[in-house]
Amino acid sequence: MASSAIASSSTSFINKKDVGLSAFSSQPSFCIQTAKKKMVSKKIFSVMLPQQSERKPATTGSVKTGMTMTEKILAKACGKPEVTPGENVWANIDVLMTHDGCGPGTIGIFKKQFGQNAKVWDPEKIVVIPDHFVFTANERAHRNLDTLRDFCTEQNIKYFYDIKDRGNFQVNPDYKGVCHIALAQEGHCRPGEVLLGTDSHTCNAGAFGQFATGIGNTDAGFVLGTGKLLLKVPATLRFVLDGEMPNYLLAKDLILQIIGEISVAGATYKTMEFAGTTVESLSMEERMTLCNMVVEAGGKNGVIPADKTTYDYLKDKTSVPYEPVYSDGGARFLKEYRIDISKLEPLVAKPHSPDNRALARECKDVKIDRVYIGSCTGGKTEDFMSAAKLFQVSGKKVKVPTFLVPATREVWMDIYSLPVPGSGGKTCSEIFQEAGCYEPASPSCGACPGGLPDTYGRLNEPKVCVSTTNRNFPGRMGHIEGQIYLASPYTAAASALTGYVTDPRDFLM
C-alpha cells in the first residue's frame, strides 16, 4: 500500500495552525476562496494532517450536543431530536434504487417475505434503472430485465427507466444509463434526504448533501415493503481540502490521494465528509467523483454540504421540496484531515487495490494495452470534456485502443453536441475521432464490474488497462490476470497517446 504524496522540500504544507480540530459552520457558505498557485515540488512527504484524537461531546450543562450532517439527516429520518454514532435507528427512506443486477433478487425477497400479492410501500419513491447487463446476447440477463418490467407494471412503479430495443438505445426514450449518474440527472438526489440503493456506489449521491449508501438485496426487500430500515449511525471523518486546483488535477486525483493515505479500510462504516475551499470550487460532477469512491475506503457514505452549486444544478431537475442540513459548530468528528491541494501531483492506483497509490510520473515505464474512459466515476460529461481537452492540446493520435463509454444517455448526447472549450467549436466526438479513439458506445457500466464476455470494453484477456473506473481488484473488469491502473480522465487520455502510464502534465504544461 502506497503511503506517500507530494510536499515541499523546504516546508511541510500542513498548516501548523490547523492541527486542532475545527468545526463546520452551521450555515451554508457560497463563498469560493482561492489560493495562490504554488510550484509543484518533486519531494515526497505526507500531505495529510496526522489523525487527530476523537472530539468528545459536552457532558455537563444544558447545551445541546452538536451533530454532523449525517447525524442530522438520520435524526430527522427517525424522528429524534438527536442521534449519536453507534446508535441504531429506524430510518424512513426517501428513495430506494435498484437495477438489473440486484433488482430480481430484491423482488424475490420482497415477494417471499410480504406475500405474492403484497404492494410496495410507495411506488413513487422507488427508482428502477437497468444498466449493468443490458447490451449483451445473454438470455439470462434479458430475463432479469423482464423480471423488472413485470414487477414495475404490477406495482405501478413511476420511475422505471426501461429499455426494450437493445440494438439502438436511442429509440428507447426511457432508458437513461448508469444508475448513479441517472439518479442525479433525473432529480432523485436531494439535500437532507436518505437514499438507499442495491449498489455499493450509491454513495455517489452524497455529493448533494444527502445520506446515500448501498445496501444488500435482503435489506432492499424489507424497504420495498415498509419504507424503513434499521441503520447504525456512523461516526464522521472530516476531510478539509484547501487550495486552488492545478489545471492538471481532477477530483479523481483527490480521492485517490485520500484512499491511498487512509487505506481501503480506513473509513470502514464511517461517514467521509468533505469541506474546504477546493471542494466549494468543484462542479457537481466532480463532487460526485469524490463521494463515489468513499466506499473504496470502506466508507458507509460520503457527503458534501449543499451550496449554490448544488441548488443551481437541481433547479431544473426536481420540484420536490428539500431541506439541506449542515454540520453544527460543535459537531463530533472522529478525526479530521487537512490537505493542501495545490501541492498534489497526478496519481494512479496500481494493481490490485484502490489504495495502491503512486505518482503517475513514477509509472512512466509501465507499458499498457488499452485505455477505458467511462463508468459512474469517470464517464460523466466533464470527464469526457477533460479527455477531449488533452487530446486537442496534444494534437496527437492514440497509440492503444481507447474505449469511450458514456455513463448516461444525456452524457452521450453531450459528447456529440457540446463544444469543448478552447477547441474552436469542436465537440468531444469530433476530437475523439481525430485522435483515433473508438466511437462512443451505448451508455452502460457493464465493463467496469467485469460484465458478461460479450460486454463492450471488457477485459477478456490478461491486458494492462488505464481506466477511469473505481476498482482494480483481480478480475474486476473481466480477466482475473488483467492489470488495471485507476486514473483521472486526464491521465487516461495522456496514457492513450503514449502507450504508457503518463503524467498529463506532459501535455497540459
Short mmCIF file of C-alpha atoms in Angstrom, two decimals, residues 74 86-91 93 194 196 211 213 215 219 229-234 269 300:
data_model
loop_
_atom_site.label_atom_id
_atom_site.label_comp_id
_atom_site.label_asym_id
_atom_site.label_seq_id
_atom_site.Cartn_x
_atom_site.Cartn_y
_atom_site.Cartn_z
CA LEU A 74 -30.61 10.32 10.23
CA GLY A 86 -23.10 3.76 17.05
CA GLU A 87 -26.82 4.18 17.77
CA ASN A 88 -29.24 2.00 15.80
CA VAL A 89 -32.25 3.86 14.42
CA TRP A 90 -35.26 3.03 12.29
CA ALA A 91 -34.94 5.45 9.40
CA ILE A 93 -36.35 6.12 3.46
CA VAL A 194 -32.00 9.36 2.73
CA LEU A 196 -30.53 3.75 -0.48
CA PHE A 211 -27.26 10.34 3.21
CA THR A 213 -25.39 4.31 0.79
CA ILE A 215 -27.49 -2.00 0.82
CA ASP A 219 -32.45 -5.02 3.26
CA LEU A 229 -34.56 0.30 7.52
CA LEU A 230 -32.58 -0.16 10.71
CA LEU A 231 -29.34 1.79 10.30
CA LYS A 232 -26.40 2.28 12.62
CA VAL A 233 -25.36 5.94 12.83
CA PRO A 234 -21.77 6.21 11.54
CA TYR A 269 -18.55 2.11 8.37
CA LYS A 300 -20.58 3.98 4.76
#
